[in-house]
Coordinates of N, CA and C in Angstrom, one line a residue:
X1 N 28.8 -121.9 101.2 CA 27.5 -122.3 100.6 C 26.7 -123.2 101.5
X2 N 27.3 -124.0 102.3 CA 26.5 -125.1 102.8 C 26.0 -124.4 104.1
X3 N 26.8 -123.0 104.9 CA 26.2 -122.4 105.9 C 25.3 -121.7 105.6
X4 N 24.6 -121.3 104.2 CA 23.8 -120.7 103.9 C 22.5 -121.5 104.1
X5 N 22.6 -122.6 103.3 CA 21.4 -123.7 103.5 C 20.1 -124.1 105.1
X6 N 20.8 -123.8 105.8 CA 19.4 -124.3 106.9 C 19.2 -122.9 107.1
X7 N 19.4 -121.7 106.7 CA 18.4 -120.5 107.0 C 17.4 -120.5 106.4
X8 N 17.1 -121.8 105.6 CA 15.5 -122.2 104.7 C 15.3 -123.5 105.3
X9 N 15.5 -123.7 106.5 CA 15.6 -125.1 106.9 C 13.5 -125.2 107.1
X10 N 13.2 -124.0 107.9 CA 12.5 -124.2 108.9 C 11.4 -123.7 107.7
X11 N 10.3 -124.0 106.9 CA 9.1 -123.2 106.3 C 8.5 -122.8 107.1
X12 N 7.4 -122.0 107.1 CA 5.8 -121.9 107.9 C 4.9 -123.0 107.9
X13 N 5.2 -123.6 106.9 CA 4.6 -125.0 106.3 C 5.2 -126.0 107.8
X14 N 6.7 -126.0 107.6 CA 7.1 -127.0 108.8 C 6.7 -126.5 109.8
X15 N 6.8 -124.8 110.4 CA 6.3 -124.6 111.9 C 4.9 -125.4 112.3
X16 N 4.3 -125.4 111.1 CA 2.6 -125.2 111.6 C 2.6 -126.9 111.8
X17 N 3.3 -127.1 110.6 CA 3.1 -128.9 111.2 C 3.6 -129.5 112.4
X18 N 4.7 -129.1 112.4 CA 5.5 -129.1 113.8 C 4.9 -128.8 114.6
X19 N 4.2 -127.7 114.9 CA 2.9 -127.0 116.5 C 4.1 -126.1 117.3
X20 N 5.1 -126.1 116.7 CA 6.1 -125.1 117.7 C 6.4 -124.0 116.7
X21 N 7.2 -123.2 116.8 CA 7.3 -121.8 116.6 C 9.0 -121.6 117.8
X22 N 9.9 -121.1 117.6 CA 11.2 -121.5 118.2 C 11.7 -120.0 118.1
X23 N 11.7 -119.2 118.8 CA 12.1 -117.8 119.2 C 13.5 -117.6 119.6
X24 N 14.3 -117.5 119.4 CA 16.1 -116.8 119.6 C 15.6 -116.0 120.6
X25 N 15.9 -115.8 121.7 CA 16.2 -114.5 122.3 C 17.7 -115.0 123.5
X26 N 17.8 -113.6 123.1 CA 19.6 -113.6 124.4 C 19.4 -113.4 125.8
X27 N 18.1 -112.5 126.2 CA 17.2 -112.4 127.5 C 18.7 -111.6 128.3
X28 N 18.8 -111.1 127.9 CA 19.5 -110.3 128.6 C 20.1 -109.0 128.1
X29 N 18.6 -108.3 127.0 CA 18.5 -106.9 126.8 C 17.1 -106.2 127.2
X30 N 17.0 -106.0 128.6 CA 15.5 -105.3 128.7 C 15.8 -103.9 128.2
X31 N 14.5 -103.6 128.2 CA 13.1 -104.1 128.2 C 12.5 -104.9 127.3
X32 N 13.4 -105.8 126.5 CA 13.4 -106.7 125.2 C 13.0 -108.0 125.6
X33 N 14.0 -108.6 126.1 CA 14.4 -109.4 127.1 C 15.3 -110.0 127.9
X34 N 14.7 -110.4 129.2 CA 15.5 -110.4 130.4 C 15.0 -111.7 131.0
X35 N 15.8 -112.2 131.0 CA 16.0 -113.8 132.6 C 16.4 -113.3 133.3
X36 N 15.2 -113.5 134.3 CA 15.3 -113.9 135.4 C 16.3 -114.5 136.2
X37 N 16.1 -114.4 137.9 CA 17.1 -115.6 138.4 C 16.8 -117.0 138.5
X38 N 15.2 -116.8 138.3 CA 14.6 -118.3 138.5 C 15.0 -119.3 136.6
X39 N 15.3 -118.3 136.4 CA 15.3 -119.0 134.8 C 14.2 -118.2 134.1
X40 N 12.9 -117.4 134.2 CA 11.9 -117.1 133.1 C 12.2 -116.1 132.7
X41 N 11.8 -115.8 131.9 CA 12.0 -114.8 130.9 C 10.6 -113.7 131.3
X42 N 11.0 -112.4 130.9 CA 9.9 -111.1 131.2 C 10.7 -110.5 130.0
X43 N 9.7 -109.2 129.3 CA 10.1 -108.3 128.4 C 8.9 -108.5 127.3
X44 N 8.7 -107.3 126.5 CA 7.9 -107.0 125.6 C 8.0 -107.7 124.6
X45 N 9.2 -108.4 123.7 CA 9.3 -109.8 122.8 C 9.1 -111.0 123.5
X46 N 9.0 -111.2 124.7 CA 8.9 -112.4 125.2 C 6.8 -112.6 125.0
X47 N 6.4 -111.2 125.4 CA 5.2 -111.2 124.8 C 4.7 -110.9 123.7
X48 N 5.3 -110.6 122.9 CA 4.9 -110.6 121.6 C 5.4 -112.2 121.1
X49 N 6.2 -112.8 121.6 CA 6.7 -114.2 120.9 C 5.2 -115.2 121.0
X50 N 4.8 -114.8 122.6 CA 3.6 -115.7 122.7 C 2.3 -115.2 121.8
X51 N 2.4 -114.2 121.3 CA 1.0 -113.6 120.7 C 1.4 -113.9 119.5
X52 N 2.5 -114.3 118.9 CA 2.6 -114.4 117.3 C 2.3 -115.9 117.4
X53 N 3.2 -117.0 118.0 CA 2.6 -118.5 118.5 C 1.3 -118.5 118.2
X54 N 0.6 -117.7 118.8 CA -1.2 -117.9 119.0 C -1.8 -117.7 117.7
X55 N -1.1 -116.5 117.3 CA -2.0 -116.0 115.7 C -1.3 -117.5 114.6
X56 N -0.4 -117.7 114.2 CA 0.0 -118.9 113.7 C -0.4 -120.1 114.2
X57 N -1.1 -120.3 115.4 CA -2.0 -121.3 115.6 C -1.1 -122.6 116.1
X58 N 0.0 -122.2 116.8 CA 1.4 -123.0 116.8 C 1.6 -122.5 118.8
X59 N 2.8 -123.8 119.5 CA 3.2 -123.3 120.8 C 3.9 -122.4 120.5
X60 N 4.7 -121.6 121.4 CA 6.2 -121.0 121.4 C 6.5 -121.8 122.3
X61 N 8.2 -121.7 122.0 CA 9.4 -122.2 122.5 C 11.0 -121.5 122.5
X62 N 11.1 -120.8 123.5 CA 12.0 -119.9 123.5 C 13.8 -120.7 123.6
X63 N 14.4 -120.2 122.5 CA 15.7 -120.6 123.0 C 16.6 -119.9 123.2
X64 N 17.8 -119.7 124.0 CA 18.6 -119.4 124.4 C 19.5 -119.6 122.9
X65 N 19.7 -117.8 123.1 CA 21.1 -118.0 122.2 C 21.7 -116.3 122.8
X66 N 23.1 -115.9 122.3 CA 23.7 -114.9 122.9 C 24.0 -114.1 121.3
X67 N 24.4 -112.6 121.6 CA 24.5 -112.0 120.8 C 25.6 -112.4 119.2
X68 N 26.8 -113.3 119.9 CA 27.6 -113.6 119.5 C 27.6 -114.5 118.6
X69 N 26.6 -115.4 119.1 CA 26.5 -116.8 117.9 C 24.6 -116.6 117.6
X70 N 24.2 -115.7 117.6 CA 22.8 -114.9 116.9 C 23.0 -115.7 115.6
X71 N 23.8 -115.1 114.3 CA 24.0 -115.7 113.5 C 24.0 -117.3 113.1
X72 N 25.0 -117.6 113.9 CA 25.3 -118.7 113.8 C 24.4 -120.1 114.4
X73 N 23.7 -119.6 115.1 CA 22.6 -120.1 115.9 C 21.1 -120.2 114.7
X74 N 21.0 -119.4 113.8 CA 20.0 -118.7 112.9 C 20.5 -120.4 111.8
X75 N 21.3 -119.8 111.3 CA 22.0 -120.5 110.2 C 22.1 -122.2 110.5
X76 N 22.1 -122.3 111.9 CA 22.2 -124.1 112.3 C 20.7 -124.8 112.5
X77 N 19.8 -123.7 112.4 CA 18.5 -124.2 112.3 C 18.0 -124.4 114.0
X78 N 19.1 -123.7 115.1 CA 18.6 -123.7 116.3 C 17.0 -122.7 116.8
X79 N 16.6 -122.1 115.9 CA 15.4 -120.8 116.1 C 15.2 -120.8 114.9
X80 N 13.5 -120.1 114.8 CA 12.5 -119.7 113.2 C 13.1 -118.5 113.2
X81 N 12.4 -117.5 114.1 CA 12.6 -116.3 114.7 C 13.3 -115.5 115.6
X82 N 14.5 -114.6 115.3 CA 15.2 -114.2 116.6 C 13.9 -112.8 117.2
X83 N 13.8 -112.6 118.5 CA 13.6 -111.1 118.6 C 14.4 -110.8 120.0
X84 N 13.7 -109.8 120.5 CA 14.7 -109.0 122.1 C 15.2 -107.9 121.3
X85 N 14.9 -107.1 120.4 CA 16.0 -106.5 120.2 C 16.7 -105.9 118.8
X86 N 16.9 -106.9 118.1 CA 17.5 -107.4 116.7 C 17.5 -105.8 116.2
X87 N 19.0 -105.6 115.8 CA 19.3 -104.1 115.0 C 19.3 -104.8 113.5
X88 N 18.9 -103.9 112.8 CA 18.6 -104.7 111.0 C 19.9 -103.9 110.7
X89 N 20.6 -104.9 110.0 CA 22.1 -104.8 109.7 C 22.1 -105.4 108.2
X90 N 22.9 -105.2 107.3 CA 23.6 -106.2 106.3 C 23.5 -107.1 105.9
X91 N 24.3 -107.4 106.8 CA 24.9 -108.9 106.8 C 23.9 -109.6 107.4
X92 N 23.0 -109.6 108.2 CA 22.1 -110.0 108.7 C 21.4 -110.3 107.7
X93 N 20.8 -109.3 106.8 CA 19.8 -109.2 106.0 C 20.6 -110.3 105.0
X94 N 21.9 -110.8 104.4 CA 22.2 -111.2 103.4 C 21.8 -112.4 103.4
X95 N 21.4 -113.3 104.7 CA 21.2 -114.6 105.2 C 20.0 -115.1 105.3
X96 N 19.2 -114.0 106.2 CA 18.1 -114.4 106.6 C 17.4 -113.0 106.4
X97 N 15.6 -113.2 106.7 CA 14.9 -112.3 106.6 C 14.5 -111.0 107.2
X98 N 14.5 -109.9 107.4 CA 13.7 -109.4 108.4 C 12.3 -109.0 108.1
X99 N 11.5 -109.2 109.5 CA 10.4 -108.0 109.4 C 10.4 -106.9 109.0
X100 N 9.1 -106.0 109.0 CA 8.7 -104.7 108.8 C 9.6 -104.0 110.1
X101 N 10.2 -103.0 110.2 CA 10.4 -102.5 111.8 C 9.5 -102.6 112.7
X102 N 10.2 -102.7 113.5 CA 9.8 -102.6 115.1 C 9.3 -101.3 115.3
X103 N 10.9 -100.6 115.6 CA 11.3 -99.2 115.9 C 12.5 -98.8 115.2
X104 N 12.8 -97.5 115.4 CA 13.9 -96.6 115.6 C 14.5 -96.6 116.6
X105 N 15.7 -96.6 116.5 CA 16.8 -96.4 117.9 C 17.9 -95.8 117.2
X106 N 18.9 -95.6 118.3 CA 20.1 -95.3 117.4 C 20.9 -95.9 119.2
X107 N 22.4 -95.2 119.2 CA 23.4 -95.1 120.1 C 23.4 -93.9 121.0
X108 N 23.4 -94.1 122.3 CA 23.3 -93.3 123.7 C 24.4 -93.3 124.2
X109 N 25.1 -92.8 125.0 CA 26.3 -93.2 126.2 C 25.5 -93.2 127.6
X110 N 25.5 -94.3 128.1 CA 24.8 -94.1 129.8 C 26.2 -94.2 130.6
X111 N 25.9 -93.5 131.5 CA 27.2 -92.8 132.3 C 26.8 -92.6 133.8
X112 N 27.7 -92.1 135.0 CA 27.3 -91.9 136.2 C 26.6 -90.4 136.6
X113 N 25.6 -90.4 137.2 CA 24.8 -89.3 136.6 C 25.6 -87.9 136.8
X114 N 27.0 -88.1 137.5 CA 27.5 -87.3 138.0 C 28.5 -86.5 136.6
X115 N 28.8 -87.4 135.4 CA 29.2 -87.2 134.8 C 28.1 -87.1 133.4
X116 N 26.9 -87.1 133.5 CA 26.1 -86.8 132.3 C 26.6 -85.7 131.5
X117 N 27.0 -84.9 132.0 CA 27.6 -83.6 130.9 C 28.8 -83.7 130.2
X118 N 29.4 -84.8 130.3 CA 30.8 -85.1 130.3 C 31.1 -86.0 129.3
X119 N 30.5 -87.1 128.7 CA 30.4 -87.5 127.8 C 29.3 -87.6 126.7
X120 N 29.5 -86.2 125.7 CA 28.7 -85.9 124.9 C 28.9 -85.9 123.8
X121 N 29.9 -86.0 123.0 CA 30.3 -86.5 121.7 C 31.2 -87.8 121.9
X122 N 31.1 -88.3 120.6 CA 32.4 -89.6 120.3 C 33.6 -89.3 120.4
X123 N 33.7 -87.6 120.4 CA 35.4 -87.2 120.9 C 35.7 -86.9 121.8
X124 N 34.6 -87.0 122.4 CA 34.6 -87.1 123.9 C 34.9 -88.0 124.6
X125 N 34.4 -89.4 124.5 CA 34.7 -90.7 124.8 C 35.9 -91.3 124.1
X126 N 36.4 -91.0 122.8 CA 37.7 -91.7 122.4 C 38.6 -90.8 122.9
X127 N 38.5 -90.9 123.8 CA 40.2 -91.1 124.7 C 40.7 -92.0 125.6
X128 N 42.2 -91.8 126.0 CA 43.3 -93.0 126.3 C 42.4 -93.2 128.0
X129 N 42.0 -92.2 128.2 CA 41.8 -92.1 129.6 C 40.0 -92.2 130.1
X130 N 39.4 -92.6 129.2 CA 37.7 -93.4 129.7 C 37.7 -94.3 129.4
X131 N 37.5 -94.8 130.1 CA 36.9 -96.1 130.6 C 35.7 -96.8 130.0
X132 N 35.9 -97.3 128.6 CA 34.4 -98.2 127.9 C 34.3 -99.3 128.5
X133 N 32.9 -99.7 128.4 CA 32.6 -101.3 128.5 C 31.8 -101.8 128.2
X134 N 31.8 -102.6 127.0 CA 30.6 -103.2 125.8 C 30.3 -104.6 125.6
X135 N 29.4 -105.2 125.5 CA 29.1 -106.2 125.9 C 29.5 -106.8 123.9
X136 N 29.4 -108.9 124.7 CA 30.6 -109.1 123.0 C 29.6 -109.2 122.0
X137 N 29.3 -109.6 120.9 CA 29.1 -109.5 119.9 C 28.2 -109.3 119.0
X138 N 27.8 -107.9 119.2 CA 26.4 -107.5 119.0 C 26.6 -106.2 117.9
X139 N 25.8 -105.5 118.1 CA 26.4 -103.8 117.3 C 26.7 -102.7 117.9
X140 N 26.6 -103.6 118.9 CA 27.8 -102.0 120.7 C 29.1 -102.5 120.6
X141 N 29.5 -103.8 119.9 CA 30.7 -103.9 120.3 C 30.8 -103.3 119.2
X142 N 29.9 -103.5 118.1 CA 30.2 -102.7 116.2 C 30.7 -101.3 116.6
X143 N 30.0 -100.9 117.0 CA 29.8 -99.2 117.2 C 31.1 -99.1 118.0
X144 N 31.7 -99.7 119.0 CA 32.8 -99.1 120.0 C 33.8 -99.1 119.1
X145 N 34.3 -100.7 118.4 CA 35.5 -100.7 117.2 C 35.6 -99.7 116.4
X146 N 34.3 -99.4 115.8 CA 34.8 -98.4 114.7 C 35.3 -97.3 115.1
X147 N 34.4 -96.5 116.4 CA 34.5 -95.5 117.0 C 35.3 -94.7 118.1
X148 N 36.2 -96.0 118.9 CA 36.6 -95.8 120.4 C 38.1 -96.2 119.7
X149 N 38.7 -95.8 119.1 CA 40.0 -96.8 118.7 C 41.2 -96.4 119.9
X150 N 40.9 -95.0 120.5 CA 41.9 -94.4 121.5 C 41.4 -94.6 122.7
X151 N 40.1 -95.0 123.0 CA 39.7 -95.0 124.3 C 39.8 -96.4 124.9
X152 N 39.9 -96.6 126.4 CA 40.1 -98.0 126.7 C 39.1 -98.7 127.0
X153 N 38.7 -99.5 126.0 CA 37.6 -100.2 125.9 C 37.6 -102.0 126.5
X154 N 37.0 -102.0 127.2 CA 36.9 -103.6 127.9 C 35.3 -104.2 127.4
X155 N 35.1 -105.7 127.0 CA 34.9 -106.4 126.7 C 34.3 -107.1 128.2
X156 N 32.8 -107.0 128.2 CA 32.2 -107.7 129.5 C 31.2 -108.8 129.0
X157 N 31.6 -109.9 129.8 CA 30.9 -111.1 128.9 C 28.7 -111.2 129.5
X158 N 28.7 -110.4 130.3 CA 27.5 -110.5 131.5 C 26.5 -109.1 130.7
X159 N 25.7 -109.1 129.9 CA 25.5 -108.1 129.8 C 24.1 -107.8 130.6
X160 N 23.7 -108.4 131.5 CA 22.4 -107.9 132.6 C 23.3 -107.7 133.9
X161 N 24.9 -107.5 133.6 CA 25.5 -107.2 135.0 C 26.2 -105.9 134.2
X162 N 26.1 -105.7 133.0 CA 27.4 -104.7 132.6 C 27.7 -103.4 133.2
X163 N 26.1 -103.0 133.6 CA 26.0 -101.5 134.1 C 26.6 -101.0 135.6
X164 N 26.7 -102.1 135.8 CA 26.9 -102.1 137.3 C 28.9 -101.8 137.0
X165 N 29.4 -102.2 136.1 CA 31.0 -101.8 135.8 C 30.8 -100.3 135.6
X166 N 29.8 -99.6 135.8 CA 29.9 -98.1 135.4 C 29.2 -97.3 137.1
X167 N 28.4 -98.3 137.4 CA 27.6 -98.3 138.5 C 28.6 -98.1 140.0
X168 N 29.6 -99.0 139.9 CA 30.4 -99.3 140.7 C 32.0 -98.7 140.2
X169 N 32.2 -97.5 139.3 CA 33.7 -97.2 139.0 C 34.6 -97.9 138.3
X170 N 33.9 -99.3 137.8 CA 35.0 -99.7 137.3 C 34.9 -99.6 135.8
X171 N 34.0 -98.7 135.1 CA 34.0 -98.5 133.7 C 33.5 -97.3 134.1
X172 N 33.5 -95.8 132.6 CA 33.1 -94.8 132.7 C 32.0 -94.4 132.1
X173 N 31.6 -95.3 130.6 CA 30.4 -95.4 129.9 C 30.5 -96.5 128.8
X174 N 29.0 -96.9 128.5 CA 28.5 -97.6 127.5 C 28.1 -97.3 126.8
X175 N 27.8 -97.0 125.3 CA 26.9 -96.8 124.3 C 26.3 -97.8 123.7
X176 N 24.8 -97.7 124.0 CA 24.2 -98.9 123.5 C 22.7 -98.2 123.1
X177 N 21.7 -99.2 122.6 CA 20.8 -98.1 122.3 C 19.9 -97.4 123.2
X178 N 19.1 -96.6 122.8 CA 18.5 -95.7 123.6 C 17.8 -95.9 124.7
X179 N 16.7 -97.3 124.4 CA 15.3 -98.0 124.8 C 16.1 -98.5 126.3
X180 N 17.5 -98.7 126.1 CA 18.0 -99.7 126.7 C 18.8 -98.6 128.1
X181 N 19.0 -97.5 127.3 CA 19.9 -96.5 128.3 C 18.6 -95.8 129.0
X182 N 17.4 -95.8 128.6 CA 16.4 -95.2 128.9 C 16.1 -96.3 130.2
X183 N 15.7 -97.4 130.0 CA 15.4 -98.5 130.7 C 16.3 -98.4 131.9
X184 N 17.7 -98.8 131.9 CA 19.0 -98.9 133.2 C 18.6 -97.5 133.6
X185 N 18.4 -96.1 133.2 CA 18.5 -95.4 134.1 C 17.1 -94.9 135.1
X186 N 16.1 -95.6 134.5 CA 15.4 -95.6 135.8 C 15.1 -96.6 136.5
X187 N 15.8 -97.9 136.1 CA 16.0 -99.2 137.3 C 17.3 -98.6 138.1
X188 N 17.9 -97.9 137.8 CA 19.1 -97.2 138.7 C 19.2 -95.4 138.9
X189 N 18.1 -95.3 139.1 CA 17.8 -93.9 140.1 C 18.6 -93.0 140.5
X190 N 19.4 -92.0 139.7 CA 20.6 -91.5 140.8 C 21.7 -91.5 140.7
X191 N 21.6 -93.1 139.9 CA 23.2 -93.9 139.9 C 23.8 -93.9 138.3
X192 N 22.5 -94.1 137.5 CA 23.2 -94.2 136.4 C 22.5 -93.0 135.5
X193 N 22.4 -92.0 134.4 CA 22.1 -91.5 133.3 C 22.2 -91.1 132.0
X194 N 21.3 -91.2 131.3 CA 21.7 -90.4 130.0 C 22.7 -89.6 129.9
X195 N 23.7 -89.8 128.8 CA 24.5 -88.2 128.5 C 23.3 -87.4 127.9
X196 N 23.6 -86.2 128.2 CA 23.1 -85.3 128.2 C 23.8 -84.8 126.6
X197 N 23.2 -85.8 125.3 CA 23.8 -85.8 124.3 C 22.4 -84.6 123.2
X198 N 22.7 -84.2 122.6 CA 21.9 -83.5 121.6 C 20.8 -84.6 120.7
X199 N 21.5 -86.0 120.4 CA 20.5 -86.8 119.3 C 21.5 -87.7 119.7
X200 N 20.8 -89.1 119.4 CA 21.7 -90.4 119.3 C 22.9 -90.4 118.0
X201 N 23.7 -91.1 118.3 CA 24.7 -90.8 117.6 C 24.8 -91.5 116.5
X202 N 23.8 -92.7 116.2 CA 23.3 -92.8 114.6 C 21.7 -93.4 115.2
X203 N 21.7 -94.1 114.0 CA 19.5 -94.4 113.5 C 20.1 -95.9 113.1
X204 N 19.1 -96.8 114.0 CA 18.8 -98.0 113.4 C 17.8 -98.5 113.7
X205 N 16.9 -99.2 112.7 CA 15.8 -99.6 112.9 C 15.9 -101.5 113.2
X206 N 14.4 -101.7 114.0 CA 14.6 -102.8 115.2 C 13.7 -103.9 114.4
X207 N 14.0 -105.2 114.4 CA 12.9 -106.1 113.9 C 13.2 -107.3 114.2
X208 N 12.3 -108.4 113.3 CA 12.5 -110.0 114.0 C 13.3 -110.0 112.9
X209 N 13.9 -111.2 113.1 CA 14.9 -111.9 112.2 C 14.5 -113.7 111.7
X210 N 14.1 -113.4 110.7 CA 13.8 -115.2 110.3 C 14.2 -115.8 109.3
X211 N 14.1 -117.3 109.3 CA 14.6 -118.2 108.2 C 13.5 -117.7 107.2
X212 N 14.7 -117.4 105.7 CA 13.9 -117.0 104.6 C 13.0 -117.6 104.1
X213 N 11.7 -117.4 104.1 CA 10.5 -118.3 103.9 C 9.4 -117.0 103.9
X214 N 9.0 -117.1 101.9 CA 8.1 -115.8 101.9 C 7.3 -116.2 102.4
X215 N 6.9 -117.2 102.9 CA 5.0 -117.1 103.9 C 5.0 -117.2 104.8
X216 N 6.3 -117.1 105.6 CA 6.7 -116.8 107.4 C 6.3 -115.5 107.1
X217 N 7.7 -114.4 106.3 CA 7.6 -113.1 106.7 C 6.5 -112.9 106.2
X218 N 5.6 -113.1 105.0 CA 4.2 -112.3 105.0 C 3.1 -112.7 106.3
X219 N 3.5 -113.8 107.3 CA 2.6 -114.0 108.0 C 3.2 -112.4 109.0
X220 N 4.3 -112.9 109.7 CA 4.7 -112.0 110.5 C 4.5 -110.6 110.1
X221 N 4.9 -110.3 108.9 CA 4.7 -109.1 108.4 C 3.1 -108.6 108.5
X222 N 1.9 -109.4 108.8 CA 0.8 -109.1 108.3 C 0.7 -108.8 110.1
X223 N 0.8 -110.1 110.8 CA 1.0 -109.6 112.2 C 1.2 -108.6 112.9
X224 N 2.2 -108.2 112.9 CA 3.1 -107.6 113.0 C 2.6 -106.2 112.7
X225 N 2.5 -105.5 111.4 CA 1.5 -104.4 111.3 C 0.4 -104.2 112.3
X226 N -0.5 -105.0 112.4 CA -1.4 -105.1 113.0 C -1.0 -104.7 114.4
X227 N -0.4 -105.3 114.8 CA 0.2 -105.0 116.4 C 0.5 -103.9 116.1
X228 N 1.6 -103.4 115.7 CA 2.3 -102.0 115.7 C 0.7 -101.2 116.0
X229 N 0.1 -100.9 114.7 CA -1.0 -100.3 114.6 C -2.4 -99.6 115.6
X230 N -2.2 -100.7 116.2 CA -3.3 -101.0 117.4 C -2.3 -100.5 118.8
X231 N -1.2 -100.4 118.9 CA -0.7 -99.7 120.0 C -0.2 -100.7 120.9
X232 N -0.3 -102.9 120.6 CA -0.4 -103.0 121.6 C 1.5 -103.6 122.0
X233 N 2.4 -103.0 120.6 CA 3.7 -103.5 121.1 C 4.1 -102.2 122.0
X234 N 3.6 -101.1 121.3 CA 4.3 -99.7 122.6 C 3.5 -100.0 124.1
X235 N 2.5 -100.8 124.4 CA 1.8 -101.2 125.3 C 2.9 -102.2 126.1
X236 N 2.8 -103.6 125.4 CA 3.8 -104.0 126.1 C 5.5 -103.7 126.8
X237 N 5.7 -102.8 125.9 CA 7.1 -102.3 125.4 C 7.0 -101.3 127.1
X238 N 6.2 -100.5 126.9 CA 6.4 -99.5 128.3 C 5.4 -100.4 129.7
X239 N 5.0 -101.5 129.5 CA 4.5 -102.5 130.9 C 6.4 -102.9 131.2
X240 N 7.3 -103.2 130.1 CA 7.9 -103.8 130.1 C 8.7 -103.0 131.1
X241 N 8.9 -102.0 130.5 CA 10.3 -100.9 130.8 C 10.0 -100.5 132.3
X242 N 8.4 -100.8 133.2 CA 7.8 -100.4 134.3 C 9.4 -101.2 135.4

């Protein structure tokens, strides 16, 4: 009961008085978001974080949190708002709020392009003898548990280095979502590609994640339409993916 309580910590009422606005991102799912080596952050929520700041009449302030303690980070009153990404899940939803969608996505396998024909179903990949590698605590590691129980699946803690374990032979494929397998295979030309799959291998839709407060989500919500509408998050979204 008492971990339930600070997911109402934060009102609209408190952002606005406060003048900050406090964004979750893990910065290390582009084209969502991605750190840098200098430390900044680039990706299409990193600009959407600043354009919602502005419409609420508040700074942004981005914090660092990882897939793993997402939740737990929400629930301690560390961030208003998660975005980068956010798959709308359950349990998610049982705590805290979400937006209207983002998008649609579902699960891809990105592989070496030499093997794109090769891993094309999930019975394809659950075997003793491929090589998974899923980054920790997100809904790729969801998806590999339920799905990979025979295949050898490794646990990589780096997920803006992960591809490079498939890049370099030492993993055989990842399944993560589309935007993201779309994204690594044309920052890696050659090296890395799409399975050459029929359809993603399920549907999930993408949104922000906030402390329950109906006059946050109807702000964001009213937002948020608006952007969608006008073109300018698929705008960002594909500057991003450049």
């Amino acid at each position: 009961m008492l971990a339930a309580v600070p997911a109402e910590a934060r009102s609209l009422a408190a952002i606005k008085q406060d003048g900050t606005l406090r964004v979750g991102m893990t910065g290390d799912y582009a084209p969502y978001s991605l750190r840098l080596p200098d430390g900044s952050l680039k990706g299409a929520d990193v600009t959407m974080a600043g354009e919602l700041a502005k419409v609420l009449g508040v700074k942004v302030e981005i914090v660092p949190t990882t897939w793993k303690t997402l939740k737990d980070d929400l629930l301690a009153d560390r961030y208003d708002v998660a975005m980068g990404g956010v798959t709308v899940t359950p349990d998610r939803a049982s705590v805290a709020d979400f937006s209207v969608p983002v998008l649609t996505d579902g699960k891809r396998p990105i592989v070496r392009c030499a093997d794109k024909a090769r891993f094309v179903t999930v019975k394809d990949i659950d075997k003793p003898e491929v090589r998974v590698v899923v980054n920790p605590g997100g809904t790729n590691q969801r998806f590999a548990d339920a799905n990979f129980p025979h295949a050898s699946v490794r646990v990589f803690p780096d997920n803006r280095a992960i591809f490079q374990e498939i890049a370099q032979n030492r993993a055989d494929v990842m399944v993560t979502d589309g935007t993201e397998v779309d994204y690594q295979s044309r920052v890696n030309p050659g090296v890395l590609c799409p399975a050459t799959v029929p359809d993603a291998f399920n549907k999930n839709d993408k949104a922000y994640w906030m402390t329950r407060d109906p006059a946050l989500k109807a702000a964001v919500d009213e937002w948020l339409t608006k952007t969608l509408k006008s073109g300018a998050y698929a705008r960002a979204l594909a500057k991003a993916a450049e």
